[in-house]
Coordinates of C-alpha atoms and ligand atoms in Angstrom, one line a residue:
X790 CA 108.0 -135.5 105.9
X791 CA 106.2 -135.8 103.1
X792 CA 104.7 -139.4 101.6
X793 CA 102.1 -140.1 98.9
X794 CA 98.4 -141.4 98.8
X795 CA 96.4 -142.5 95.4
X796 CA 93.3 -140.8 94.4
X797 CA 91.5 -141.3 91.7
X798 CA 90.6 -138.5 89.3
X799 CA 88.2 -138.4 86.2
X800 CA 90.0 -137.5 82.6
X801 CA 86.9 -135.8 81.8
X802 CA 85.9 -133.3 84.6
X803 CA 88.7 -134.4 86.6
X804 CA 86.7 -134.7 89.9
X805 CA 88.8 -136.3 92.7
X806 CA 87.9 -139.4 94.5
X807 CA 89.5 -141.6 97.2
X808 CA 87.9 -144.8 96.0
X809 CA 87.7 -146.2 92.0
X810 CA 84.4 -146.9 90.3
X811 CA 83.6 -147.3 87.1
X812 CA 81.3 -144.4 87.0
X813 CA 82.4 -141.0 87.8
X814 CA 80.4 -139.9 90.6
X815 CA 80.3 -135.7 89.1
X816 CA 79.5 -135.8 85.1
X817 CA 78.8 -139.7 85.3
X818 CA 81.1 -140.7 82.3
X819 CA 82.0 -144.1 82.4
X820 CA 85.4 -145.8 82.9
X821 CA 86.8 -142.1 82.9
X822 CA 88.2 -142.5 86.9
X823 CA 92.2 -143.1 86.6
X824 CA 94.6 -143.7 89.0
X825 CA 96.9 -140.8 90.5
X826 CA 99.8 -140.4 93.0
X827 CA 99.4 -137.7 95.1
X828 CA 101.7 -136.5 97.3
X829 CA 101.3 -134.6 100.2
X830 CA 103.3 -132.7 103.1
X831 CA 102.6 -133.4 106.4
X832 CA 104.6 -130.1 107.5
X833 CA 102.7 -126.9 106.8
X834 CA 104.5 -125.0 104.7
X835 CA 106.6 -122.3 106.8
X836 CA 105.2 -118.8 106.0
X837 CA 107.8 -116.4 103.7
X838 CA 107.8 -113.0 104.2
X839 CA 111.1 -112.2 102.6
X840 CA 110.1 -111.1 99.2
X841 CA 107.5 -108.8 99.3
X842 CA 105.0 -107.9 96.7
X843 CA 105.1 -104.9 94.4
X844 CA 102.7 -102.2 95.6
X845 CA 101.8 -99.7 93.0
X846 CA 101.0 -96.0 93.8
X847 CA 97.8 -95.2 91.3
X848 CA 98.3 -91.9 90.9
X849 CA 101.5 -92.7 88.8
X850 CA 99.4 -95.3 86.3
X851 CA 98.7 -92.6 82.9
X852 CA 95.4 -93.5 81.3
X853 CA 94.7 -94.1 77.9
X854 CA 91.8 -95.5 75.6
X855 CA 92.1 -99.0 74.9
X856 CA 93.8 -99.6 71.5
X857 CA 90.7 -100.9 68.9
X858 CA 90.9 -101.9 65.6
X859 CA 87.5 -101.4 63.7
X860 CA 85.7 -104.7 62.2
X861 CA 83.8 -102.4 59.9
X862 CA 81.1 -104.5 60.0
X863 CA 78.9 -102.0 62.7
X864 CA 76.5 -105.3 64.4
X865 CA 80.2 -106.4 65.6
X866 CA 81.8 -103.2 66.0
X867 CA 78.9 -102.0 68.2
X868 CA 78.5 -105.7 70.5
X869 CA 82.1 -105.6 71.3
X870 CA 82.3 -101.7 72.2
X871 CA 83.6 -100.1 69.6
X872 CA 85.7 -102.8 68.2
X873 CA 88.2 -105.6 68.9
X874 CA 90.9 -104.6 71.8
X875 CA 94.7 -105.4 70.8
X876 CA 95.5 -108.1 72.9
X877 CA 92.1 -109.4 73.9
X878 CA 90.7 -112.7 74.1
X879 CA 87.4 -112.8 73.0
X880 CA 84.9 -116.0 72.8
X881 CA 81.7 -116.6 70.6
X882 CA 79.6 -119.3 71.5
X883 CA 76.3 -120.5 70.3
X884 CA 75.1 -124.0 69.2
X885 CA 76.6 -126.3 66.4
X886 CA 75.4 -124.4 62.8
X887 CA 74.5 -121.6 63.9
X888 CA 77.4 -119.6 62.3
X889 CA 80.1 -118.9 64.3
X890 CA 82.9 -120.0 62.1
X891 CA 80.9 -117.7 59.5
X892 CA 81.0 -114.6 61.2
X893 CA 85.0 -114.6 62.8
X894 CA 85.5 -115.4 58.7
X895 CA 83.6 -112.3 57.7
X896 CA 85.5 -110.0 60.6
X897 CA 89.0 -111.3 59.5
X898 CA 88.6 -110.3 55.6
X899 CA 87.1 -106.9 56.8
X900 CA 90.4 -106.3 59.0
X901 CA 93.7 -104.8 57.4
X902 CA 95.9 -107.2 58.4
X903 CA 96.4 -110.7 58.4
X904 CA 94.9 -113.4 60.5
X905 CA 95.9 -116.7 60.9
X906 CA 92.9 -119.0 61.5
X907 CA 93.8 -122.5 63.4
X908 CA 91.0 -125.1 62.7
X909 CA 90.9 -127.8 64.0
X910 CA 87.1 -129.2 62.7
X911 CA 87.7 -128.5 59.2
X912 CA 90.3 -129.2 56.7
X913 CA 91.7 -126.3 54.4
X914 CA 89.7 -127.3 51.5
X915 CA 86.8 -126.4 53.8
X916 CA 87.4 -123.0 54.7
X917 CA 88.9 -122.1 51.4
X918 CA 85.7 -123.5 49.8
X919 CA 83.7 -121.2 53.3
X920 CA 85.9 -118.3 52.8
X921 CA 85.6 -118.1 48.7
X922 CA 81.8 -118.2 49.2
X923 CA 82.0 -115.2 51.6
X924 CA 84.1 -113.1 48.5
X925 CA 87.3 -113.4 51.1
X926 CA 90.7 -112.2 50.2
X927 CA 92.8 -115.1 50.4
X928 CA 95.8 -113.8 50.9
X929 CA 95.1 -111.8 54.2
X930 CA 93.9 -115.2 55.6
X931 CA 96.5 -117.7 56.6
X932 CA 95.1 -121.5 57.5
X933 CA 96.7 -123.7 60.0
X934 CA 95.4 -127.1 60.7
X935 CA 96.7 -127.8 63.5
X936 CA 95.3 -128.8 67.3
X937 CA 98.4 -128.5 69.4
X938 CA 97.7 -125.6 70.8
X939 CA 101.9 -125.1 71.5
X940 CA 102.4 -125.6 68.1
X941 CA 100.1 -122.5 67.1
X942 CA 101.7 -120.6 69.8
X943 CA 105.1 -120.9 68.2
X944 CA 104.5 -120.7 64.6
X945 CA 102.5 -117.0 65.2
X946 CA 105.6 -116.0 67.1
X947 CA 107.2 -116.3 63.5
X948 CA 104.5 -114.4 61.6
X949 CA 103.5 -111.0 61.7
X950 CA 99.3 -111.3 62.1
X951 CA 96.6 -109.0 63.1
X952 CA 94.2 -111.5 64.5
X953 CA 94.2 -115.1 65.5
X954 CA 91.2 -117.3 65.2
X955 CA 90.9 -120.6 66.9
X956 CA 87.9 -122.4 65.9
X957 CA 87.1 -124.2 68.5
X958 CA 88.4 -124.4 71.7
X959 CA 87.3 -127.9 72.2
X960 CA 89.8 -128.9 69.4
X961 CA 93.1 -127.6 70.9
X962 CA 95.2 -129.1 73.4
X963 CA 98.3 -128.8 75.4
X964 CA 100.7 -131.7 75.2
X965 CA 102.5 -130.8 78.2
X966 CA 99.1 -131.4 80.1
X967 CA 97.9 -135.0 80.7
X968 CA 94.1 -135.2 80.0
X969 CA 92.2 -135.7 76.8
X970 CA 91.2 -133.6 74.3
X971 CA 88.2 -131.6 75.3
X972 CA 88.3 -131.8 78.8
X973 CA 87.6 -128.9 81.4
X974 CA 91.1 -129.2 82.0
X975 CA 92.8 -129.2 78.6
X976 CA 90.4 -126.3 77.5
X977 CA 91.4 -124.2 80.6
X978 CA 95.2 -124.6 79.9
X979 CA 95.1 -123.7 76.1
X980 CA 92.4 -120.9 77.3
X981 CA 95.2 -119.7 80.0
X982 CA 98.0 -120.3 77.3
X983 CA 96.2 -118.4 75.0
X984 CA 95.4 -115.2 77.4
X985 CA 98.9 -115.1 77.7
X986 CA 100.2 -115.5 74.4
X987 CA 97.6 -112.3 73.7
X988 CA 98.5 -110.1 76.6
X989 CA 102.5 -110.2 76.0
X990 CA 102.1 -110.2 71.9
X991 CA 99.3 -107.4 72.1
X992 CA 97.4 -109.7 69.7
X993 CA 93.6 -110.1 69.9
X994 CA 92.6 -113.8 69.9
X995 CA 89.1 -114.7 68.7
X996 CA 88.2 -118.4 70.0
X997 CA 85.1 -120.5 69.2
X998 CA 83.0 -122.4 71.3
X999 CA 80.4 -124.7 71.3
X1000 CA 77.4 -124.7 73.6
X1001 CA 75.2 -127.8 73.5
X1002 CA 71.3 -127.9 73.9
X1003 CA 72.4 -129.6 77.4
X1004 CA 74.7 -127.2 78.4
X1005 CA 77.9 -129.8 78.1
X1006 CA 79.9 -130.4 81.0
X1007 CA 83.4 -129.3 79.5
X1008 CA 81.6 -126.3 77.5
X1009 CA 82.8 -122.6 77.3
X1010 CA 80.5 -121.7 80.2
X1011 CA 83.9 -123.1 82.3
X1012 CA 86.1 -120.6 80.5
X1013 CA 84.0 -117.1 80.4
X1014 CA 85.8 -116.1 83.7
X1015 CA 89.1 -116.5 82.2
X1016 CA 88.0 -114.5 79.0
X1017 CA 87.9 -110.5 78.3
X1018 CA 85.2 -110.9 76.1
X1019 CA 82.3 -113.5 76.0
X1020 CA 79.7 -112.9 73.5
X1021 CA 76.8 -115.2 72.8
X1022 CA 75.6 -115.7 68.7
X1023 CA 71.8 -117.3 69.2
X1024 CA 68.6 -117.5 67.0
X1025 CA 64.9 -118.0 66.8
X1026 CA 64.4 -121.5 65.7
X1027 CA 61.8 -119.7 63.3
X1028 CA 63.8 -117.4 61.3
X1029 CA 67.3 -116.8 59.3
X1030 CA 67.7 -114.1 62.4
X1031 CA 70.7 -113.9 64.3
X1032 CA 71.4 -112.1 67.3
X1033 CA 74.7 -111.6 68.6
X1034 CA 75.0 -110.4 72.3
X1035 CA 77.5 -109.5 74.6
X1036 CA 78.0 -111.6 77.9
X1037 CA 80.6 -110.0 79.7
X1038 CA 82.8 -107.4 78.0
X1039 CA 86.1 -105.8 80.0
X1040 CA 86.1 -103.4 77.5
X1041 CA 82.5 -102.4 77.0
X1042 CA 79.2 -102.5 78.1
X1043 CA 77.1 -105.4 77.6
X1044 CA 74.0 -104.0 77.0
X1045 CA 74.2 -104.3 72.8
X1046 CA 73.0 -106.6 70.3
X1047 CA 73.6 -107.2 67.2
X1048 CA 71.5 -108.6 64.3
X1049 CA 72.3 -110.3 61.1
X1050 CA 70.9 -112.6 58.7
X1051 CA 72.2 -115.4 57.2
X1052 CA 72.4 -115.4 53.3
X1053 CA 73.6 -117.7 50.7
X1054 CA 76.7 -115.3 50.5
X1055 CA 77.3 -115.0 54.5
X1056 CA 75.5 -112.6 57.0
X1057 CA 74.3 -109.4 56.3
X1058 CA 73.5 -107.1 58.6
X1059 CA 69.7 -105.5 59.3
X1060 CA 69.4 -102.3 57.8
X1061 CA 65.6 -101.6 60.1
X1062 CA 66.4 -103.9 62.8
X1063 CA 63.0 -102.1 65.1
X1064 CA 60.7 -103.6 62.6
X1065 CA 62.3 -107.2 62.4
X1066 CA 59.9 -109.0 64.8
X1067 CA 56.8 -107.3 63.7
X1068 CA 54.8 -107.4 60.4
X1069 CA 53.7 -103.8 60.5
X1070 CA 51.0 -103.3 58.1
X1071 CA 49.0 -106.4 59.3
X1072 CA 45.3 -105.7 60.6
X1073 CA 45.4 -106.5 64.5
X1074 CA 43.0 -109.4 64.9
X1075 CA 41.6 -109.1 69.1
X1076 CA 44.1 -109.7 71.1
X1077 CA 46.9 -108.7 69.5
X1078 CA 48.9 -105.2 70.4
X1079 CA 51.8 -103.4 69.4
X1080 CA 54.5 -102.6 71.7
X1081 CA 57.9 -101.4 71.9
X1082 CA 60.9 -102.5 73.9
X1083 CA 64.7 -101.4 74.2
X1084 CA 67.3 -104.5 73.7
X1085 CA 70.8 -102.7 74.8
X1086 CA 70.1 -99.3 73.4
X1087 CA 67.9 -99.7 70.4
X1088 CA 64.2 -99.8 70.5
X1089 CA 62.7 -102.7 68.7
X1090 CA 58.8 -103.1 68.0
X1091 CA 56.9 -106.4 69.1
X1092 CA 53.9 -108.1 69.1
X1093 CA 52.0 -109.8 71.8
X1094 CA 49.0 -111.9 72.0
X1095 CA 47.0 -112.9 74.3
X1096 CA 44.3 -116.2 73.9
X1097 CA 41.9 -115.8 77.1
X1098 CA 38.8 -118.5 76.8
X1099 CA 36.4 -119.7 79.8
X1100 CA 38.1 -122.0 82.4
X1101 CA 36.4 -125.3 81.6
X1102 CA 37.7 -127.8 84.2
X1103 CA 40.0 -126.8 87.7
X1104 CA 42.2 -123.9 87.7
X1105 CA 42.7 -121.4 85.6
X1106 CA 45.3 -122.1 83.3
X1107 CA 48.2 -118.8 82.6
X1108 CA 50.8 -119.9 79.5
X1109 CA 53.9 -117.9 78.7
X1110 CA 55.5 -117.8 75.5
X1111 CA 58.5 -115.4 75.5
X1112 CA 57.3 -113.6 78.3
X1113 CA 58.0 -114.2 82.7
X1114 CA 55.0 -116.5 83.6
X1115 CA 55.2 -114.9 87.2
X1116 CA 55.0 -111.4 86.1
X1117 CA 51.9 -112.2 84.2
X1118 CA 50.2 -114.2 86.5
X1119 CA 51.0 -110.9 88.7
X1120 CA 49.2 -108.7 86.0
X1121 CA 46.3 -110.9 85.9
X1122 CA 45.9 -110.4 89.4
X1123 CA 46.4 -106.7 89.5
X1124 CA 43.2 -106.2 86.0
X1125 CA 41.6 -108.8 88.6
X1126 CA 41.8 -106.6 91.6
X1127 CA 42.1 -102.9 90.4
X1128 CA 39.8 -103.1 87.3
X1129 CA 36.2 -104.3 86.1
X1130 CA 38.0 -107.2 84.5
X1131 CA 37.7 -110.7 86.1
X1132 CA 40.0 -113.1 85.1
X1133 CA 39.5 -115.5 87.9
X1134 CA 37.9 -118.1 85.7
X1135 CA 39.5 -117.5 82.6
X1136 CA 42.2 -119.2 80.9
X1137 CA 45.1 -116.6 79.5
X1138 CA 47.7 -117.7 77.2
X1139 CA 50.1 -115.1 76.1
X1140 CA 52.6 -114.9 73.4
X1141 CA 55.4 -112.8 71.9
X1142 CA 55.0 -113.4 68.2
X1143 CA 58.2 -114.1 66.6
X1144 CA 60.0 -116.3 68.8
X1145 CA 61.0 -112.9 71.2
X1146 CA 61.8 -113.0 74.3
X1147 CA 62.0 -110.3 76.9
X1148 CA 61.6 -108.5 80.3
X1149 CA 61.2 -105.3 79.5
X1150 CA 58.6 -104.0 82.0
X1151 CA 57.6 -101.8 79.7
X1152 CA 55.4 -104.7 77.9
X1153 CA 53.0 -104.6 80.7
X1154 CA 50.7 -102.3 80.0
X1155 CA 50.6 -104.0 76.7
X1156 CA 50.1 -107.4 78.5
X1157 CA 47.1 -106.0 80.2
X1158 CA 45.5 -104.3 77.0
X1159 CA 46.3 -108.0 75.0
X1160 CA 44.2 -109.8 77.8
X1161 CA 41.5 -106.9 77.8
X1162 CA 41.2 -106.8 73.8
X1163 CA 40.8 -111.0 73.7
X1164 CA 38.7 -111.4 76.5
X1165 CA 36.5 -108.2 75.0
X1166 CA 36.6 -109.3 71.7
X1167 CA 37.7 -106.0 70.2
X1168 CA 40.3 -105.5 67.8
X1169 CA 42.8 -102.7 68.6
X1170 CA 43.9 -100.7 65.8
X1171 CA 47.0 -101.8 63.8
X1172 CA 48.7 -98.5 64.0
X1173 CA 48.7 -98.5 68.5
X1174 CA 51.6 -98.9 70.2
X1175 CA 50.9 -99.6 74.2
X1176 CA 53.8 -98.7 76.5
X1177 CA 54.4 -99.0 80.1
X1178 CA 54.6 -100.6 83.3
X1179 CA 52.2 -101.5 85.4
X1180 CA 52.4 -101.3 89.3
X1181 CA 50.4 -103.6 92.1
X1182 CA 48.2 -100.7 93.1
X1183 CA 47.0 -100.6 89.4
X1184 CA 49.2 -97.1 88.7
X1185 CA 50.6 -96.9 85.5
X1186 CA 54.9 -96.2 85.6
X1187 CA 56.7 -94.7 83.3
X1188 CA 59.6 -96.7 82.1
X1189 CA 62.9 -96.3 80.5
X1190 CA 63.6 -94.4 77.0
X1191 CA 59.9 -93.6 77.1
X1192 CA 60.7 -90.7 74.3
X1193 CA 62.8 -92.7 72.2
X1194 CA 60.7 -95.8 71.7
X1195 CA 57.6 -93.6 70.7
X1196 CA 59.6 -91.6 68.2
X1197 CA 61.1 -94.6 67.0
X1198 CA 57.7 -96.4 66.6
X1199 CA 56.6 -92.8 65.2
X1200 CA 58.9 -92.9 62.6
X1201 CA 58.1 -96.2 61.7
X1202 CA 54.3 -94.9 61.0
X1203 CA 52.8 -96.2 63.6
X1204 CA 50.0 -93.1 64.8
X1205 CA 48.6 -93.8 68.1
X1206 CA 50.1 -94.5 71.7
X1207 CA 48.5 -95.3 74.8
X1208 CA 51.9 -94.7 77.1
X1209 CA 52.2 -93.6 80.7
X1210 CA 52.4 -90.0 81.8
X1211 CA 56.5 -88.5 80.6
X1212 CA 56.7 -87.4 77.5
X1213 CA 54.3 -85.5 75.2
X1214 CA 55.1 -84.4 71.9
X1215 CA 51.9 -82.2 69.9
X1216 CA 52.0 -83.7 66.3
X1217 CA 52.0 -87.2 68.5
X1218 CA 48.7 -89.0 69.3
X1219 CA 49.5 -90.1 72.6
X1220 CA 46.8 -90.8 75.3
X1221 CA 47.9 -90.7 78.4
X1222 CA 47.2 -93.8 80.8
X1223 CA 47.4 -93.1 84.4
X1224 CA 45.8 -96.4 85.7
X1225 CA 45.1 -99.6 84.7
X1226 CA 41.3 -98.6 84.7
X1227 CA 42.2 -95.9 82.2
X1228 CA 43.1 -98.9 79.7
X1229 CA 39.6 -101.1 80.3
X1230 CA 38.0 -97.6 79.0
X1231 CA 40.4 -97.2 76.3
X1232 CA 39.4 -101.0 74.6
Ligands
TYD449 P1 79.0 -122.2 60.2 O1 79.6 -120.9 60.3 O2 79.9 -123.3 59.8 O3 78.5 -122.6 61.7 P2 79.3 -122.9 63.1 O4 80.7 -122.6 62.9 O5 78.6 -122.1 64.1 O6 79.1 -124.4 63.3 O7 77.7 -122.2 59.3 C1 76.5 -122.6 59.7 C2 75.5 -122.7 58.6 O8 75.3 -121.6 57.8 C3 75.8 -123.8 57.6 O9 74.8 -124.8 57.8 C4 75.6 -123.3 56.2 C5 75.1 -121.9 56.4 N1 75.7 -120.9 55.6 C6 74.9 -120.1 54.8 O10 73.6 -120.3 54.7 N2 75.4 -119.2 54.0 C7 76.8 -118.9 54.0 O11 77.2 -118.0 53.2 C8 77.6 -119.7 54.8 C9 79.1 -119.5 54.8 C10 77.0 -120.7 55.6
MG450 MG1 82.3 -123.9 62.8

């Protein structure tokens, strides 16, 4: 027999609790906890065997590339695998302003087809005013203001598109689903409604979302499991940079980034993106070195530096700026222990210049010849790149891509490496490093 109970559920994270209160117990919104019937079966269910499941022999299933249609903008084309996958749902987050509803513009007027984009933050005259400053061609991009996320549903079953845009997700809603707008659950459903509407229309859906500095309770981060594609746009504070990086790609590997930057006319893409977080021609002042490090498949060239001053009260201080604080604190106990350099009283601060961050363990060595070069006093010359990892015995390992990040920094003019033993190339400088006592001599 079955009879009902109340509960008490939250309209914005819908956590479930027996008692009310006026504060809900899980995100801590106030008044949010509303009354529910809920009813439940005393029997267990009786178990059904009678319709079985389809079970499909693999053998039979023919394989094929998955369908893509090129963005022609390459930084896109190359985060999302080759381009976008008919009937995939793909989501870009990133903060408020950073440029999301920029970019999706700048893919739709580089597509063939139409697109229908579905705001629901900004009015027409908005992205009209957004798309004429990106030199858009109106009439392959259809507007619908509309937040019902049904209502967008039906009206693209009417219209032939390429590519829908729903910017954001936190603006749609489901009216055959009882909470508010914005809500974990509302954002799920249109998510799920969505995700189907792509997969039986074989049309890709591009859908915005915002992340906020305090990683918002009903966020996107709730809905990247129910996605094919999440890809993250994010900057340096410092710079018109923008990097756009794949999260989890069905289609793709995850390993790419991609880099723009923002103009008065939209984002253009980096034509020498392994120079962007260096200034190359720059005199090395001591303590500062040249390295190179591989983001997805490209090298890129960096700069770290490295403050070490006399410990003047208690502990040695170690500061990390774009760098794991653990991994150098490890480093400064391997120069401590494997080399003539004593750090045990000396505060380190280290930095990657630019606002980078990374853990590529090929920075290491370069870590170690930063600390060595302030603590010396020397300058090492501008034109050195330093590449490699360093072990606990003090042996120096040879990392990943060794040959393509020195012809890359090569090419870029820089002269001189100081890398560990693995590739050797005649009209190179390269000094090889075997162990961390090699570097001390080489400063
Ligand atoms: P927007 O794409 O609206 O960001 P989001 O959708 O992520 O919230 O644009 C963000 C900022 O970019 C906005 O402050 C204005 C600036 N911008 C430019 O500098 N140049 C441009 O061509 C455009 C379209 C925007
Ligand atoms: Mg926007």
């Amino acid at each position: 027999m079955s009879k009902t109970s109340t509960i008490f559920a939250c309209a914005k994270c819908s956590a479930q609790s027996p008692k009310w209160s006026g504060r809900c117990f899980e995100c801590g919104g106030w008044g949010t906890l509303k009354e529910e019937l809920k009813a439940t079966n005393d029997k267990k269910p009786k178990n059904d065997f009678s319709t079985p499941a389809e079970i499909i022999d693999l053998n039979t299933i023919k394989l094929s590339d998955f369908p893509r249609t090129k963005t022609n903008i390459s930084e896109v084309d190359r985060v999302l695998g080759g381009g976008i996958v008919a009937g995939s749902l793909i989501l870009i987050s990133g903060e408020p302003g950073i440029g999301k509803s920029t970019i999706i513009a700048q893919i739709a007027n580089k597509l063939q087809g139409n697109t229908i984009y579905a705001s629901g933050e900004e009015s027409a005259h908005q992205v009209k005013d957004r798309l004429i400053r990106l030199s858009s061609d109106l009439s392959k991009i259809k507007f619908i203001s509309e937040t019902n996320i049904n209502k967008i549903i039906s009206s693209l079953k009417q219209n032939k598109v390429e590519l829908l845009i729903i910017d954001s997700v936190q603006t749609v809603y489901a009216d055959d689903i009882e909470n508010e707008i914005g809500t974990i659950n509302q954002i799920k459903a249109c998510t799920a409604k969505l995700m189907e509407f792509a997969k039986s229309t074989n049309i890709p859906v591009i859908l915005v979302g915002h992340v906020t500095k305090d990683g918002a309770i009903a966020g996107p981060k709730n809905l990247e499991h129910m996605v094919d594609v999440v890809v993250y746009f994010e900057s340096d504070d410092a710079s018109d940079y923008r990097i756009l990086r794949a999260n989890k790609n069905r289609f793709g590997s995850t390993n790419e980034v991609g880099i723009f930057e923002m103009a008065s006319t939209g984002f253009n893409e980096i034509k020498n993106p392994s120079l962007l977080f260096i200034n190359k021609n720059q005199e090395n002042l001591p303590g500062s070195v040249k390295s190179c490090i591989i983001e997805g498949t490209r090298p890129f060239l960096v700069e770290i530096q490295a403050l070490v001053t006399k410990t003047s009260f208690g502990y040695p201080q170690r500061k990390a700026s774009g760098f794991d604080l653990n991994r150098l604190q490890v480093l400064i106990a391997v120069l401590t222990k494997r080399s003539r350099i004593d750090l045990s009283n000396q505060d380190v601060i280290l930095n990657i210049v630019g606002g980078h961050k990374s853990i590529d363990q090929g920075l290491d060595l370069a870590v170690c010849a930063a600390i060595i070069s302030s603590l010396k006093n020397k300058r090492i010359s501008h034109e050195t790149v330093i590449i490699g990892e360093v072990g606990l015995a003090g042996e120096v390992r040879l990392v990943s891509k060794l040959k393509e990040r020195v012809l890359e920094a090569n090419n870029l003019g820089f002269s001189r490496f100081l890398t560990p033993i693995g590739f050797k190339n005649t009209n190179i400088d390269i000094t090889e490093i075997k162990a961390i006592n090699d570097l001390v001599n080489c400063i």
